[in-house]
Short mmCIF file of N, CA and C in Angstrom, two decimals:
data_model
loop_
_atom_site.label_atom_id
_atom_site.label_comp_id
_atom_site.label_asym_id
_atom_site.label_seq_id
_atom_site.Cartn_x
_atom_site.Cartn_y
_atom_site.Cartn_z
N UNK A 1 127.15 96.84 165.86
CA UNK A 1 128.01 96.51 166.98
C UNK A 1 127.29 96.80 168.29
N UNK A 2 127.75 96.31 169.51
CA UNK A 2 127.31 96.37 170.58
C UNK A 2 127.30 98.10 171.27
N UNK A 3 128.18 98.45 170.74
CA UNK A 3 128.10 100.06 171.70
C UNK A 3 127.62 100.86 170.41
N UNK A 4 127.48 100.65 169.19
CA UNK A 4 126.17 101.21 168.55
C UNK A 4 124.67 100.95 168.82
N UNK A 5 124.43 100.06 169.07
CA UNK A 5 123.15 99.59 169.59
C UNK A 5 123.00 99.87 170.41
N UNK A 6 124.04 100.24 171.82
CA UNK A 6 124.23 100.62 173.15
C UNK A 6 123.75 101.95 172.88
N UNK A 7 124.10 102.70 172.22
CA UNK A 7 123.96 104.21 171.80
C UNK A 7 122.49 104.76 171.43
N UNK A 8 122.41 103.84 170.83
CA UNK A 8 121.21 103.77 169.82
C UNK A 8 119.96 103.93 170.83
N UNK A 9 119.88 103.21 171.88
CA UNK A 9 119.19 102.66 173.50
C UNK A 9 119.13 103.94 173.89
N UNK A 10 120.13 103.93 173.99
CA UNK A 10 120.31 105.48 175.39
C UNK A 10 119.75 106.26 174.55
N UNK A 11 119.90 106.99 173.36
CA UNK A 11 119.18 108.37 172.58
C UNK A 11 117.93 107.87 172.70
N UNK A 12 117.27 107.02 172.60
CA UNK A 12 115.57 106.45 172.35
C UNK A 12 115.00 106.74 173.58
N UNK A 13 115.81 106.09 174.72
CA UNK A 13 115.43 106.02 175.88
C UNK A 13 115.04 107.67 176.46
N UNK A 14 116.34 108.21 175.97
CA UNK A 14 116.53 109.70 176.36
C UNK A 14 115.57 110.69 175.70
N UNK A 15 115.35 110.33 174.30
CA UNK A 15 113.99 110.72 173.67
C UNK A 15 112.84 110.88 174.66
N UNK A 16 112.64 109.68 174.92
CA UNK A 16 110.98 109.19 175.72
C UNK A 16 111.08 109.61 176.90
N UNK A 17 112.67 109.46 177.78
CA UNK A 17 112.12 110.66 179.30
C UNK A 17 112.23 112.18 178.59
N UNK A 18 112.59 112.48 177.91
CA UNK A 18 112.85 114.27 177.93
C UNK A 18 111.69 114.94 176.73
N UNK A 19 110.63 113.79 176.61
CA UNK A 19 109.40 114.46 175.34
C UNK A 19 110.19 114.68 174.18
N UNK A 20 110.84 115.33 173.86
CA UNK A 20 111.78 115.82 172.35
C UNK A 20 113.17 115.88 173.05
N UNK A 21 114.02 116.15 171.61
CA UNK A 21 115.47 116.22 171.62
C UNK A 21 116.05 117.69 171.35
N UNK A 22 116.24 118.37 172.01
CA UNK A 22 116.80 119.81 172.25
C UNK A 22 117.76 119.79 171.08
N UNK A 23 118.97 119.11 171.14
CA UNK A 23 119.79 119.16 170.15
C UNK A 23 120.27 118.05 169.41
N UNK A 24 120.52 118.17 168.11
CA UNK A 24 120.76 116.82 167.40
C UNK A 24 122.18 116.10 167.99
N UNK A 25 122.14 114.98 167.78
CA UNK A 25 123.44 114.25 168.05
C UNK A 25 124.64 115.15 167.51
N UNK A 26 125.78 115.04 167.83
CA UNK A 26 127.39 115.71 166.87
C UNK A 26 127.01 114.63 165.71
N UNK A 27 127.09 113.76 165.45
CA UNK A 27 126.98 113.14 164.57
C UNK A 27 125.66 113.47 163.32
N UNK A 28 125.17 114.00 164.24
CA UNK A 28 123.68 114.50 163.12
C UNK A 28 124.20 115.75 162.69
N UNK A 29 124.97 116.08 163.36
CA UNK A 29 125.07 118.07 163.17
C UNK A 29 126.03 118.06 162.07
N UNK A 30 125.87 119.26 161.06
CA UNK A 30 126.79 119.58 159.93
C UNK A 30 126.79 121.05 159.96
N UNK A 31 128.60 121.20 159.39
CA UNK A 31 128.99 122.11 159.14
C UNK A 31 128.77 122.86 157.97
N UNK A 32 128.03 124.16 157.50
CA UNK A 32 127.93 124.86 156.13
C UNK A 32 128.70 125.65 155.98
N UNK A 33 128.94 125.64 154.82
CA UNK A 33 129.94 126.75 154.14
C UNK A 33 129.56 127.85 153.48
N UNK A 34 129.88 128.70 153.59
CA UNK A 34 129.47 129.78 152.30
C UNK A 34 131.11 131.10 152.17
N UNK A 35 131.30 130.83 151.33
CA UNK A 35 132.18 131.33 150.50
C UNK A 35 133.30 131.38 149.41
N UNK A 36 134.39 131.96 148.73
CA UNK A 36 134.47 131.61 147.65
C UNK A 36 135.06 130.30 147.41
N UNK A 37 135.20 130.18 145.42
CA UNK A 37 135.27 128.97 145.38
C UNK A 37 136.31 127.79 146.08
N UNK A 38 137.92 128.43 145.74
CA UNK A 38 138.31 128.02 146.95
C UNK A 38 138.10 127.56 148.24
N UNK A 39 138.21 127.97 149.19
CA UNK A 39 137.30 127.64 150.66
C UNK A 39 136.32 126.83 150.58
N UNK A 40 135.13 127.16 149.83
CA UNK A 40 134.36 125.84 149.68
C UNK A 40 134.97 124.99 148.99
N UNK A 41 135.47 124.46 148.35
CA UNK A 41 136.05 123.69 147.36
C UNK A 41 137.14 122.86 148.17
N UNK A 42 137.53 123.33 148.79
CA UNK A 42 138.74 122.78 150.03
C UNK A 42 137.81 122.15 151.02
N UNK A 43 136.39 122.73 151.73
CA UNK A 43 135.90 121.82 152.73
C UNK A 43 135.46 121.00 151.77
N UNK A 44 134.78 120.69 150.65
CA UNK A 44 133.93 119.71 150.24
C UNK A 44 134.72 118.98 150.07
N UNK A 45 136.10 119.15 149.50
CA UNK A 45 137.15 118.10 149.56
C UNK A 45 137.57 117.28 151.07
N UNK A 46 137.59 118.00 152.04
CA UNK A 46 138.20 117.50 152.92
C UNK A 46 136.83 116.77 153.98
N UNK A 47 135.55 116.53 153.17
CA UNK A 47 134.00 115.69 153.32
C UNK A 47 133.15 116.44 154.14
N UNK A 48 132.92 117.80 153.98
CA UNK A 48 132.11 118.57 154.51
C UNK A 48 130.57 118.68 154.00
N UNK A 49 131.50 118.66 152.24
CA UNK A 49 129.84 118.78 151.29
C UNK A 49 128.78 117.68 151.53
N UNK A 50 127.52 118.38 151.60
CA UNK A 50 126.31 117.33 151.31
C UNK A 50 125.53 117.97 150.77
N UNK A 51 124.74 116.44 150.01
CA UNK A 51 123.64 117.60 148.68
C UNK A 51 123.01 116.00 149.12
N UNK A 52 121.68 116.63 149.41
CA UNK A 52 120.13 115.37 149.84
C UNK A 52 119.24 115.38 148.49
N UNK A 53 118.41 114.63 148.48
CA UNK A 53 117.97 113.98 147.34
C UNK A 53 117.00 114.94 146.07
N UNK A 54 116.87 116.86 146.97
CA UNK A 54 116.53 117.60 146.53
C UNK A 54 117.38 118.24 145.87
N UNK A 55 118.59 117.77 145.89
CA UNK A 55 119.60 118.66 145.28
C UNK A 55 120.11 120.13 146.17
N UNK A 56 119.42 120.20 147.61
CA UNK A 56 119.72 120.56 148.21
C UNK A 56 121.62 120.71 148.87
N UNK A 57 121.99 121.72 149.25
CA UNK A 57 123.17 121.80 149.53
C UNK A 57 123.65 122.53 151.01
N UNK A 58 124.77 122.06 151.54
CA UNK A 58 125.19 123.05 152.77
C UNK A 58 126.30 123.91 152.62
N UNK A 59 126.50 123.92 151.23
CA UNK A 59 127.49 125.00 151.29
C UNK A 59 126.64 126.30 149.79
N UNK A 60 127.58 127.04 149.58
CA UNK A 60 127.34 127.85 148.45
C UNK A 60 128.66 128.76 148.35
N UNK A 61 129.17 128.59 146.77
CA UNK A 61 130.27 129.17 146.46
C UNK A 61 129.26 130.73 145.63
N UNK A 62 130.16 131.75 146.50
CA UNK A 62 130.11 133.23 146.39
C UNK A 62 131.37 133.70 145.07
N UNK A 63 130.72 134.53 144.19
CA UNK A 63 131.50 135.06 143.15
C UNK A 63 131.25 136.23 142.97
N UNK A 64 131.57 136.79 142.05
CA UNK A 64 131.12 138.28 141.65
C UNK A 64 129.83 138.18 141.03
N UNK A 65 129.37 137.12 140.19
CA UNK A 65 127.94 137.14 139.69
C UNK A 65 127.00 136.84 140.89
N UNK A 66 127.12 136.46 141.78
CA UNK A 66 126.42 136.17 142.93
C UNK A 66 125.68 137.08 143.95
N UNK A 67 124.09 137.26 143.65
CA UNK A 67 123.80 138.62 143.94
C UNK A 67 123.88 138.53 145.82
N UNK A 68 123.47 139.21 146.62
CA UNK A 68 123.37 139.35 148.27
C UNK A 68 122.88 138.69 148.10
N UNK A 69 121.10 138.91 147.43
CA UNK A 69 119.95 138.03 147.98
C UNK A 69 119.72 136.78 148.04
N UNK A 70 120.83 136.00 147.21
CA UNK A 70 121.07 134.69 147.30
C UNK A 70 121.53 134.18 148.83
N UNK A 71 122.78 135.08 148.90
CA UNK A 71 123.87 134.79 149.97
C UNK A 71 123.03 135.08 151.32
N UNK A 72 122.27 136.09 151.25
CA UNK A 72 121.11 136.11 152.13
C UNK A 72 120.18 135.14 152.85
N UNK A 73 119.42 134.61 151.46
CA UNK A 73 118.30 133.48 151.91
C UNK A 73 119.40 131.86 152.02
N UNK A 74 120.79 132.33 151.03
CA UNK A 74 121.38 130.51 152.21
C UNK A 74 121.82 130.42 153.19
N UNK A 75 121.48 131.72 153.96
CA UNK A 75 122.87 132.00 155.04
C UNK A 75 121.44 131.54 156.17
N UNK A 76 120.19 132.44 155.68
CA UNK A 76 118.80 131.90 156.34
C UNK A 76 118.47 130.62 156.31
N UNK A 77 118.69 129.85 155.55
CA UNK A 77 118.00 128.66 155.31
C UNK A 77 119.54 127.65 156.54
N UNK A 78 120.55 128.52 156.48
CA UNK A 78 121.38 127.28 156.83
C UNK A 78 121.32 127.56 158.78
N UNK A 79 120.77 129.12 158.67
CA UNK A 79 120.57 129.51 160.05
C UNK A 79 118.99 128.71 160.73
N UNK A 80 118.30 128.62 159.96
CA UNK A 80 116.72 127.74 160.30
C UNK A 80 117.07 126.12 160.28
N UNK A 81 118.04 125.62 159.63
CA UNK A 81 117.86 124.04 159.87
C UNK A 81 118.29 123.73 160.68
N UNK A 82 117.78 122.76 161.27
CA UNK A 82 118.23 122.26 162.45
C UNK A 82 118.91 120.78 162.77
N UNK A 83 119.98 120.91 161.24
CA UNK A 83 121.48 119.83 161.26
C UNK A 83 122.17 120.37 161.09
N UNK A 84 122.03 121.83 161.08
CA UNK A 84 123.55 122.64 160.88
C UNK A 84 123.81 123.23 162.36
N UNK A 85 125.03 122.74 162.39
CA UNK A 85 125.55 123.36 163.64
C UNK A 85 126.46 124.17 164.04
N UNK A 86 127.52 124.33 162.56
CA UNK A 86 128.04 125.62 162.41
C UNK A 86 128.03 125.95 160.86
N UNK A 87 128.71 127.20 160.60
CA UNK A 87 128.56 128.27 159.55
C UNK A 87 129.27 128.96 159.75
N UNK A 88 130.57 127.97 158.65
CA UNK A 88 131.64 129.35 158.27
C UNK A 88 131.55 129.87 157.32
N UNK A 89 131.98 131.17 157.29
CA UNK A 89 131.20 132.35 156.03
C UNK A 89 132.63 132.82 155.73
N UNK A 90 133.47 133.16 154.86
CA UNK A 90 134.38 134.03 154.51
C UNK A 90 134.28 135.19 154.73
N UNK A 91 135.08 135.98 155.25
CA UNK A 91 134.98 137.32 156.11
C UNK A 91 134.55 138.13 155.20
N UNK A 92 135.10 138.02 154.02
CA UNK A 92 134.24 139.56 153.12
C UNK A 92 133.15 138.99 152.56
N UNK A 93 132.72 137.71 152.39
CA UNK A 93 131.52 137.41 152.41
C UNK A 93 130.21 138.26 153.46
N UNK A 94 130.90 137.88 154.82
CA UNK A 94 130.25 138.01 155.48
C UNK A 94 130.03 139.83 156.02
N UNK A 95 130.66 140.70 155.43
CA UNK A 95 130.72 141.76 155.29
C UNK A 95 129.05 142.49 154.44
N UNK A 96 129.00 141.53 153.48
CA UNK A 96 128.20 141.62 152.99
C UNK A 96 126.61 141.51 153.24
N UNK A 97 126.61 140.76 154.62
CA UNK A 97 125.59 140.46 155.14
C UNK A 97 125.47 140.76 156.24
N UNK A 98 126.29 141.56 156.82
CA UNK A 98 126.66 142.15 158.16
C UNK A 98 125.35 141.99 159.14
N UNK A 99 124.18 142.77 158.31
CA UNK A 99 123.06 142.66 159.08
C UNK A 99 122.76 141.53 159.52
N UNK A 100 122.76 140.73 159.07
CA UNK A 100 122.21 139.19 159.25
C UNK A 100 122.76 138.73 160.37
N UNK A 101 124.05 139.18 160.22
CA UNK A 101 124.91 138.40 161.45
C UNK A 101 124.70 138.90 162.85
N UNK A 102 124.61 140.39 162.61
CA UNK A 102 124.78 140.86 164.05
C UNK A 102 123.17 140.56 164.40
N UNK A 103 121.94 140.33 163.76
CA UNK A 103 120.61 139.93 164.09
C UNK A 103 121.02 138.86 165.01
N UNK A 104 121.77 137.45 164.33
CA UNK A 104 121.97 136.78 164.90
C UNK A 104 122.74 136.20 166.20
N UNK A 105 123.93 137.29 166.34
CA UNK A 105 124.39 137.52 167.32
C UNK A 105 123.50 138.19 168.80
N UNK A 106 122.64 138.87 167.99
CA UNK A 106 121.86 139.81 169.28
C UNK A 106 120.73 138.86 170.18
N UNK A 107 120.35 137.89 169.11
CA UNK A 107 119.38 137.27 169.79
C UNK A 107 119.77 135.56 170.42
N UNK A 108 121.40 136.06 170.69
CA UNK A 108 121.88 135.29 171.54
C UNK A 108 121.84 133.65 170.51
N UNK A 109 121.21 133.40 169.41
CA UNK A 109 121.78 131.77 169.10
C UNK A 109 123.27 131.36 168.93
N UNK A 110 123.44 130.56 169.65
CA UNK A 110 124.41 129.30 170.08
C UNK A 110 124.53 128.85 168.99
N UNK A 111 123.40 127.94 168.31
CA UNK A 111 123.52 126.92 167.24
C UNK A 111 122.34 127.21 165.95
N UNK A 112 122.76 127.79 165.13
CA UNK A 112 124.38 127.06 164.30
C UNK A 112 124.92 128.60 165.03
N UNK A 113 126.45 127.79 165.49
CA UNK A 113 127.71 128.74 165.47
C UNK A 113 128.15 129.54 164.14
N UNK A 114 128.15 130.59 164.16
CA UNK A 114 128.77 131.57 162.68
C UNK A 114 130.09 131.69 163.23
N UNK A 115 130.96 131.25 162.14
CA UNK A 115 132.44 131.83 162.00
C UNK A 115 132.98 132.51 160.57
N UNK A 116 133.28 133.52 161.12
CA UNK A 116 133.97 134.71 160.18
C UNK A 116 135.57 133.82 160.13
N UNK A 117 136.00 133.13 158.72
CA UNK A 117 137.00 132.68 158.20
C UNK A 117 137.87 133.52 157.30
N UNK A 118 138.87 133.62 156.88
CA UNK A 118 139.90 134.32 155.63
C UNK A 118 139.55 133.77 154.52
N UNK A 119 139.95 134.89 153.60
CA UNK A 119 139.42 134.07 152.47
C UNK A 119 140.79 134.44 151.78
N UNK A 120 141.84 133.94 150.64
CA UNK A 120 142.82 133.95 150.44
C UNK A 120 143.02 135.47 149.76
N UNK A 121 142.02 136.03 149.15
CA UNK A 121 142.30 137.16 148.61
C UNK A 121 142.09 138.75 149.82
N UNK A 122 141.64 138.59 150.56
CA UNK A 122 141.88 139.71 151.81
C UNK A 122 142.04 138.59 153.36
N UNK A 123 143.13 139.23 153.92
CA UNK A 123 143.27 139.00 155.34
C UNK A 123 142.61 139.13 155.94
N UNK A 124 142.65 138.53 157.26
CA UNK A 124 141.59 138.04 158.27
C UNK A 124 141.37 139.38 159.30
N UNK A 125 140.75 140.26 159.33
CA UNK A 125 140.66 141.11 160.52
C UNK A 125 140.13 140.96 162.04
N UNK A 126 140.33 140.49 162.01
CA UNK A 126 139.81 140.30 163.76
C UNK A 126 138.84 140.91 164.30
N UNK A 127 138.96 142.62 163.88
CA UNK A 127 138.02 143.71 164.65
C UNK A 127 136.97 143.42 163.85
N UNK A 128 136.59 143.01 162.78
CA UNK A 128 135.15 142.90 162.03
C UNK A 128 134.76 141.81 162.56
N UNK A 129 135.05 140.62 163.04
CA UNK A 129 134.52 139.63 163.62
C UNK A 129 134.03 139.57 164.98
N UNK A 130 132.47 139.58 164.99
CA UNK A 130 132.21 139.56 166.35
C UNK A 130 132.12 138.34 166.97
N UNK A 131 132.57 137.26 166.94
CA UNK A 131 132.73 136.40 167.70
C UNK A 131 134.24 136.36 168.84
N UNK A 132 135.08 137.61 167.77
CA UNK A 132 136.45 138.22 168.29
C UNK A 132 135.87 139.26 169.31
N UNK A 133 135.57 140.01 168.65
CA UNK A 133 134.93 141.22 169.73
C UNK A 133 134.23 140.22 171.31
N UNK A 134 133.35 139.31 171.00
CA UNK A 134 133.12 138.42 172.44
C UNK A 134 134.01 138.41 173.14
N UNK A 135 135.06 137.69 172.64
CA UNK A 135 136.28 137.16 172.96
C UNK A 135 137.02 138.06 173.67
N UNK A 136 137.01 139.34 173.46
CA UNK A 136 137.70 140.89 173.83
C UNK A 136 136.97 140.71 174.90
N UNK A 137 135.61 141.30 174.78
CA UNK A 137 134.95 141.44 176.18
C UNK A 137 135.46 140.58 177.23
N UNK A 138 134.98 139.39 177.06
CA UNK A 138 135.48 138.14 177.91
C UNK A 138 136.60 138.28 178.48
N UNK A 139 137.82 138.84 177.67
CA UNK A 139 139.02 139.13 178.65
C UNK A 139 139.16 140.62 178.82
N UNK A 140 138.27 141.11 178.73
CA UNK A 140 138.48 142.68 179.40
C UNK A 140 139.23 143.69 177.86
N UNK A 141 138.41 143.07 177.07
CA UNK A 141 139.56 144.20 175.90
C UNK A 141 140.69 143.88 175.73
N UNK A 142 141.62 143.24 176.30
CA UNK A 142 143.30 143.47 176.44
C UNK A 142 143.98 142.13 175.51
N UNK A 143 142.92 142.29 174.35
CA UNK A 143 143.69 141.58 173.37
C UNK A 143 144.01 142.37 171.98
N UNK A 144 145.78 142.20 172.16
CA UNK A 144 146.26 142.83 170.89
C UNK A 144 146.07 141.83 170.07
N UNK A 145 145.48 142.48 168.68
CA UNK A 145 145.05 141.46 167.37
C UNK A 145 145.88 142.77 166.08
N UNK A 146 146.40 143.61 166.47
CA UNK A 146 147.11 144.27 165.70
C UNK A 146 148.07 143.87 164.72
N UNK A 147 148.84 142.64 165.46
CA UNK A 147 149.45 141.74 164.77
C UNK A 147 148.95 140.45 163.76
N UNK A 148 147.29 140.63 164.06
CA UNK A 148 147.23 139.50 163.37
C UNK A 148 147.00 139.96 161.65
#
């Protein structure tokens, strides 16, 4: 169509004045998952999942047989590519990797966005999530999450 091709122009064009492309299109960018089967199982349903011709994947379902070091190097691999643009982790997932996260928080990356999600078997805490804690700062502390 005409305003795909229109599109198509402008990114090429925009390519060749700016040397490289800082960030992928929204349309290039994907969301990863990691946590249990549920939750993943609900985004891949609702067309989140992708698996490329390596058998490669953007999500990974977390169980009890599922050691860290797995949950570790996909949480790395989904934090190094550069079509993922966010990464929701299930909160006690992400408990588990705590280190990882706050690395990533400290050194300020934007993209991929990490979000600390519920997972149906423990409630959502707020105070373990530092993208909440931002959020506090930002308004001065004076958010009750007691209720949540």
């Amino acid at each position: 169509s005409f305003v795909h091709n229109f599109r198509c122009w402008v990114c090429s064009t925009y390519r060749a004045a700016m040397g490289r492309k800082k960030f992928l299109n929204q349309t290039d960018m994907q969301v990863a998952v990691i946590g249990d089967e549920d939750t993943v199982t609900g985004f891949v349903l609702a067309g989140v999942g992708k698996r490329d011709g390596q058998g490669n994947t953007n999500f990974l379902i977390v169980d009890s047989k599922t050691k860290r070091k797995e949950v570790e190097e996909k949480f790395m691999e989904f934090q190094q590519s550069k079509d993922i643009g966010v990464i929701l982790i299930n909160q006690t997932v992400a408990e588990e990797i705590r280190h990882l996260l706050t690395d990533h928080t400290a050194k300020g990356i934007v993209v991929p966005t990490v979000l600390e999600i519920p997972s149906k078997d423990k409630p959502y805490d707020p105070n373990a999530d530092q993208v909440m804690q931002r959020v506090k700062v930002f308004f001065g502390g004076n958010i009750d999450t007691s209720d949540w």
